[in-house]
Tab-separated table of C-alpha atoms in Angstrom:
chain	number	residue	atom	x	y	z
A	19	MET	CA	127.379	86.635	109.435
A	20	ARG	CA	124.958	89.726	108.513
A	21	HIS	CA	125.908	93.224	108.945
A	22	PHE	CA	124.783	96.286	107.835
A	23	THR	CA	125.372	98.297	104.098
A	24	LEU	CA	124.317	101.747	103.661
A	25	PHE	CA	123.902	103.205	100.178
A	26	LEU	CA	122.753	106.942	100.369
A	27	ILE	CA	121.675	107.454	96.500
A	28	SER	CA	120.658	110.785	95.145
A	29	PHE	CA	118.242	111.842	93.061
A	30	ILE	CA	116.427	114.794	91.529
A	31	PHE	CA	116.131	118.224	93.466
A	32	LEU	CA	119.338	116.511	95.271
A	33	GLN	CA	116.806	114.231	97.381
A	34	PHE	CA	118.751	111.446	99.403
A	35	GLN	CA	117.293	107.812	99.755
A	36	ASN	CA	118.853	105.328	101.454
A	37	GLN	CA	118.901	101.972	102.517
A	38	ALA	CA	120.372	99.221	104.775
A	39	ILE	CA	120.807	96.085	103.561
A	40	ALA	CA	122.316	92.582	104.741
A	41	GLN	CA	124.998	90.887	102.854
A	42	SER	CA	125.363	87.226	102.702
A	43	GLU	CA	128.506	85.714	104.161
A	44	ASN	CA	130.463	83.044	105.231
A	45	ALA	CA	129.465	80.343	107.135
A	46	LEU	CA	130.679	76.688	107.630
A	47	ASP	CA	129.423	73.530	106.222
A	48	PHE	CA	129.925	70.605	108.535
A	49	ASP	CA	129.597	67.070	106.453
A	50	GLY	CA	128.224	64.845	109.987
A	51	ILE	CA	131.182	62.085	109.203
A	52	ASP	CA	133.630	63.381	110.817
A	53	ASP	CA	134.038	67.740	110.419
A	54	GLN	CA	135.129	68.983	113.618
A	55	VAL	CA	136.468	72.400	115.308
A	56	THR	CA	137.725	72.800	118.648
A	57	VAL	CA	138.862	75.378	120.752
A	58	GLY	CA	140.820	73.819	123.012
A	59	THR	CA	141.698	76.615	125.383
A	60	ALA	CA	138.611	78.339	125.812
A	61	ALA	CA	137.351	76.613	129.615
A	62	PRO	CA	138.897	78.864	131.763
A	63	LEU	CA	136.343	81.600	129.895
A	64	ILE	CA	133.625	80.934	131.979
A	65	PHE	CA	135.692	78.501	134.556
A	66	GLY	CA	134.200	79.267	138.246
A	67	ASN	CA	131.242	81.586	137.277
A	68	SER	CA	127.528	81.214	137.711
A	69	GLN	CA	126.508	83.530	135.067
A	70	PHE	CA	126.843	83.098	131.140
A	71	SER	CA	124.993	82.863	127.490
A	72	MET	CA	126.266	80.745	124.102
A	73	ALA	CA	124.527	82.425	120.593
A	74	MET	CA	124.402	80.876	117.137
A	75	TRP	CA	122.701	80.717	114.123
A	76	VAL	CA	122.490	76.520	112.935
A	77	TYR	CA	120.808	74.755	109.694
A	78	PRO	CA	120.304	71.925	110.683
A	79	ARG	CA	119.765	68.317	107.739
A	80	ASN	CA	119.985	65.367	110.254
A	81	ALA	CA	115.781	63.661	109.652
A	82	SER	CA	116.564	60.825	112.153
A	83	PRO	CA	119.136	61.844	114.906
A	84	SER	CA	119.653	59.464	117.454
A	85	PHE	CA	122.286	58.062	119.378
A	86	PRO	CA	125.099	57.537	118.878
A	87	ASN	CA	123.726	59.844	115.922
A	88	PHE	CA	122.936	62.401	117.910
A	89	ASP	CA	123.985	66.063	116.271
A	90	GLY	CA	125.799	68.713	118.082
A	91	PHE	CA	126.111	72.324	117.633
A	92	ALA	CA	128.138	73.886	119.992
A	93	GLY	CA	129.400	74.224	123.269
A	94	TYR	CA	130.968	72.749	126.344
A	95	ARG	CA	131.078	68.400	127.491
A	96	ASN	CA	132.770	66.642	129.591
A	97	ASP	CA	129.867	64.710	131.436
A	98	THR	CA	131.716	65.464	134.711
A	99	ASP	CA	131.263	69.064	136.036
A	100	GLY	CA	131.768	71.242	132.940
A	101	ASP	CA	128.199	71.388	130.502
A	102	PHE	CA	127.015	73.838	128.169
A	103	TYR	CA	125.981	72.596	125.013
A	104	ILE	CA	123.193	72.430	122.619
A	105	LEU	CA	122.418	69.538	120.771
A	106	GLN	CA	119.545	67.732	118.251
A	107	LEU	CA	117.575	64.865	120.188
A	108	THR	CA	115.142	64.834	117.738
A	109	ALA	CA	114.014	65.852	114.205
A	110	ASN	CA	112.798	68.620	115.148
A	111	SER	CA	113.849	68.918	119.415
A	112	VAL	CA	117.288	70.237	120.426
A	113	GLU	CA	118.688	69.248	124.175
A	114	ALA	CA	119.892	72.099	126.141
A	115	ARG	CA	121.909	71.307	129.125
A	116	PHE	CA	124.517	73.188	131.670
A	117	ARG	CA	125.806	70.631	134.026
A	118	ASN	CA	127.769	72.819	137.516
A	119	SER	CA	131.111	71.662	139.246
A	120	ASN	CA	129.103	69.233	141.351
A	121	GLY	CA	128.357	67.068	138.077
A	122	VAL	CA	124.088	68.553	138.797
A	123	ALA	CA	123.086	68.590	134.934
A	124	PHE	CA	119.975	70.582	134.257
A	125	ASP	CA	118.107	70.395	131.205
A	126	ILE	CA	115.694	71.921	128.173
A	127	VAL	CA	114.796	70.193	125.508
A	128	HIS	CA	112.497	72.080	122.961
A	129	ASN	CA	110.591	70.806	120.655
A	130	GLY	CA	110.026	73.254	117.625
A	131	ILE	CA	113.157	73.289	115.639
A	132	GLN	CA	113.186	73.442	112.455
A	133	LEU	CA	114.808	71.007	109.200
A	134	ASN	CA	117.065	72.719	106.396
A	135	THR	CA	116.485	76.392	107.615
A	136	TRP	CA	118.817	79.011	109.372
A	137	GLN	CA	117.575	79.409	113.189
A	138	ASN	CA	118.506	81.715	116.518
A	139	PHE	CA	119.749	79.246	119.818
A	140	VAL	CA	120.314	81.507	122.544
A	141	PHE	CA	122.034	79.742	125.583
A	142	THR	CA	121.929	81.408	129.415
A	143	TYR	CA	122.814	80.974	133.079
A	144	ASP	CA	122.322	83.542	135.538
A	145	GLY	CA	122.446	82.035	138.789
A	146	SER	CA	119.114	80.281	139.246
A	147	MET	CA	117.705	79.508	135.854
A	148	THR	CA	118.529	78.438	132.614
A	149	ARG	CA	116.971	79.776	129.292
A	150	LEU	CA	116.832	78.918	126.035
A	151	TYR	CA	115.447	81.343	123.315
A	152	ARG	CA	114.742	80.960	119.551
A	153	ASN	CA	114.854	83.055	116.988
A	154	GLY	CA	114.578	85.456	119.479
A	155	LEU	CA	111.803	83.912	121.547
A	156	PRO	CA	111.730	82.566	124.799
A	157	VAL	CA	110.747	79.298	124.444
A	158	ASP	CA	111.961	77.169	127.796
A	159	SER	CA	112.851	77.096	131.524
A	160	ILE	CA	114.365	75.415	134.610
A	161	ALA	CA	115.540	76.594	137.856
A	162	ALA	CA	119.958	75.622	138.503
A	163	ASN	CA	122.354	76.529	140.798
A	164	GLY	CA	126.068	76.367	140.720
A	165	THR	CA	128.757	77.256	138.942
A	166	MET	CA	130.557	76.319	135.580
A	167	GLY	CA	133.273	73.638	136.468
A	168	GLY	CA	136.016	71.587	133.317
A	169	GLY	CA	139.011	73.819	133.703
A	170	PHE	CA	139.795	71.591	131.109
A	171	THR	CA	136.955	71.609	128.481
A	172	PRO	CA	137.596	72.394	124.994
A	173	PHE	CA	135.087	74.604	123.005
A	174	TYR	CA	133.624	72.465	120.117
A	175	LEU	CA	131.876	73.987	117.249
A	176	GLY	CA	129.613	71.245	114.662
A	177	PHE	CA	129.490	68.353	117.344
A	178	VAL	CA	129.649	67.307	121.162
A	179	LYS	CA	131.396	64.848	122.840
A	180	PHE	CA	130.065	61.891	125.087
A	181	GLN	CA	132.692	59.633	126.336
A	182	ASN	CA	134.473	58.096	123.534
A	183	THR	CA	131.630	59.486	121.133
A	184	ASP	CA	131.324	62.609	118.727
A	185	PHE	CA	127.446	63.777	118.190
A	186	LEU	CA	128.613	65.574	114.491
A	187	LEU	CA	126.700	67.580	112.881
A	188	ASN	CA	124.795	68.039	110.002
A	189	GLY	CA	124.084	71.300	108.430
A	190	LYS	CA	125.830	74.720	108.953
A	191	LEU	CA	126.752	76.478	111.400
A	192	ASP	CA	126.939	80.661	111.205
A	193	GLU	CA	128.255	83.443	114.704
A	194	VAL	CA	128.800	81.048	117.604
A	195	SER	CA	129.495	83.391	120.239
A	196	LEU	CA	129.701	82.974	124.251
A	197	TRP	CA	129.758	85.661	127.050
A	198	SER	CA	131.017	85.405	130.430
A	199	ARG	CA	127.277	86.847	131.779
A	200	THR	CA	123.795	86.378	130.295
A	201	LEU	CA	122.013	88.213	128.133
A	202	SER	CA	119.138	90.447	128.536
A	203	ALA	CA	115.572	89.430	126.039
A	204	THR	CA	115.903	92.522	125.066
A	205	GLU	CA	119.884	92.165	123.808
A	206	ILE	CA	119.013	88.737	122.282
A	207	GLU	CA	115.714	90.220	120.328
A	208	CYS	CA	118.623	92.229	118.568
A	209	ILE	CA	121.747	89.104	118.201
A	210	TYR	CA	118.199	88.027	116.273
A	211	ASN	CA	117.216	91.047	114.253
A	212	HIS	CA	121.301	92.605	113.432
A	213	THR	CA	123.812	91.001	115.092
A	214	ASN	CA	125.927	90.409	118.136
A	215	THR	CA	128.780	93.751	119.173
A	216	THR	CA	132.301	92.480	119.279
A	217	ASN	CA	133.358	95.270	122.576
A	218	ASP	CA	130.918	93.535	125.033
A	219	PRO	CA	133.719	93.586	127.708
A	220	GLY	CA	131.849	90.434	127.915
A	221	LEU	CA	131.447	88.542	125.266
A	222	LYS	CA	135.284	85.799	125.341
A	223	MET	CA	134.755	84.888	121.581
A	224	CYS	CA	133.126	85.804	118.778
A	225	PHE	CA	133.017	83.526	115.608
A	226	ARG	CA	131.760	85.918	111.985
A	227	PHE	CA	132.396	82.958	110.682
A	228	ASN	CA	133.531	85.759	106.940
A	229	GLN	CA	136.450	83.298	105.839
A	230	GLY	CA	137.529	81.876	102.855
A	231	THR	CA	135.176	81.485	99.337
A	232	ALA	CA	132.031	80.213	99.191
A	233	GLY	CA	132.349	77.214	98.021
A	234	GLY	CA	136.209	77.808	96.327
A	235	ASN	CA	138.558	75.942	97.626
A	236	ASN	CA	140.135	76.658	100.824
A	237	GLY	CA	142.695	74.311	101.253
A	238	SER	CA	144.560	77.207	103.506
A	239	THR	CA	142.006	78.207	105.155
A	240	ASN	CA	140.992	76.151	108.185
A	241	THR	CA	141.483	78.164	111.102
A	242	LEU	CA	138.085	80.092	112.408
A	243	ILE	CA	138.917	83.637	113.851
A	244	SER	CA	137.526	84.486	117.350
A	245	THR	CA	137.012	88.967	116.257
A	246	SER	CA	136.562	88.944	119.911
A	247	GLY	CA	139.207	88.045	122.613
A	248	SER	CA	142.705	85.782	121.643
A	249	HIS	CA	140.773	82.296	121.123
A	250	ASN	CA	140.635	81.084	117.221
A	251	ALA	CA	139.013	78.159	116.363
A	252	THR	CA	140.959	75.242	114.580
A	253	LEU	CA	139.096	73.274	111.661
A	254	SER	CA	139.600	69.114	111.507
A	255	ASN	CA	138.969	66.919	107.687
A	256	PHE	CA	137.081	69.162	106.503
A	257	ALA	CA	137.503	69.008	102.378
A	258	LEU	CA	137.369	72.521	102.459
A	259	SER	CA	136.230	72.074	98.578
A	260	GLY	CA	132.617	72.303	96.935
A	261	SER	CA	129.456	72.824	98.469
A	262	THR	CA	129.816	70.924	101.269
A	263	SER	CA	132.305	70.076	104.467
A	264	ASN	CA	133.662	73.513	103.537
A	265	TRP	CA	133.105	77.217	103.612
A	266	VAL	CA	129.471	78.478	102.277
A	267	THR	CA	126.851	81.383	102.490
A	268	GLY	CA	125.602	81.970	105.434
A	269	VAL	CA	122.732	83.116	106.830
A	270	ASN	CA	121.260	86.003	105.251
A	271	ASN	CA	118.378	88.184	107.904
A	272	ALA	CA	117.414	90.976	106.245
A	273	THR	CA	116.860	94.560	107.551
A	274	ILE	CA	115.450	97.684	105.277
A	275	ILE	CA	115.512	100.765	106.679
A	276	ASN	CA	113.840	103.885	103.606
A	277	ASP	CA	114.403	107.659	104.746
A	278	THR	CA	114.430	111.342	102.427
A	279	ILE	CA	116.520	114.276	103.592
A	280	CYS	CA	116.685	117.358	101.967
A	281	PRO	CA	119.946	119.493	101.038
A	282	GLY	CA	121.373	121.098	104.015
A	283	GLN	CA	119.969	118.478	106.323
A	284	SER	CA	121.796	114.865	107.635
A	285	TYR	CA	121.038	111.441	108.375
A	286	THR	CA	122.224	109.106	111.942
A	287	PHE	CA	123.689	105.951	111.033
A	288	GLY	CA	125.101	103.778	114.261
A	289	THR	CA	127.906	106.553	114.774
A	290	GLN	CA	127.980	108.404	111.069
A	291	THR	CA	126.538	111.590	109.985
A	292	LEU	CA	126.046	111.173	106.466
A	293	THR	CA	125.188	114.204	104.422
A	294	MET	CA	126.469	112.451	100.408
A	295	THR	CA	125.859	110.178	98.668
A	296	GLY	CA	127.806	106.913	98.744
A	297	THR	CA	128.354	103.587	100.379
A	298	TYR	CA	128.417	103.311	103.736
A	299	ASN	CA	129.306	100.490	106.902
């Protein structure tokens, strides 16, 4: 997860320079063998809705996925009446599926993902279209209809289920969020370049992954905390130590802001009015 830190530094003649820097924070590394994260009570969050969205940062590593070794990124799947997920199909393609409460599936297959690098995906449904975005830009869309079913389907992170098979992620995951509304293109671009706000009433789950110590001994940190709502997730089968199957360094997407102010002036940063040297979040 990224957030911004503003440094206000005094120079000669009482001038100031400030700079916003994204800090490197944590993510989860999935070994592709048995690591899973599950929210067991998440289905009612969008059940019956005709609008919803999901966003995530993912770092895929599987160069040759094929059945049963597809890599699930995140979402819902019961293959009956409630699918809304993204998974990796091939080394360079993903499948984004919405299946409505009548059992009709609408699939987007996008070619163009990259291995061994962080990228942002957002999947939306507005009642008539599903749309997939990668790194803030739309990559495909198809007509769709219906509402979300699957009232008892868990929300999966780092895997999705297909009948009795688990499609397990070999890679890293960060900043997974679920909304009960359709995100706009402007909001999606903002999520890619910055992050999403946690006070949006439509934001039902927001996992920042900023827990544990990157690469350290995290045996007691086996719950993924949602910063929006009350639906936390449970980690299963993670080693929770070392550089894999553990909490690791997350995505770092920096935005630099440079400015200078003179004595008697101020600088507005978010909701803060800055006039003195210091470090501000």
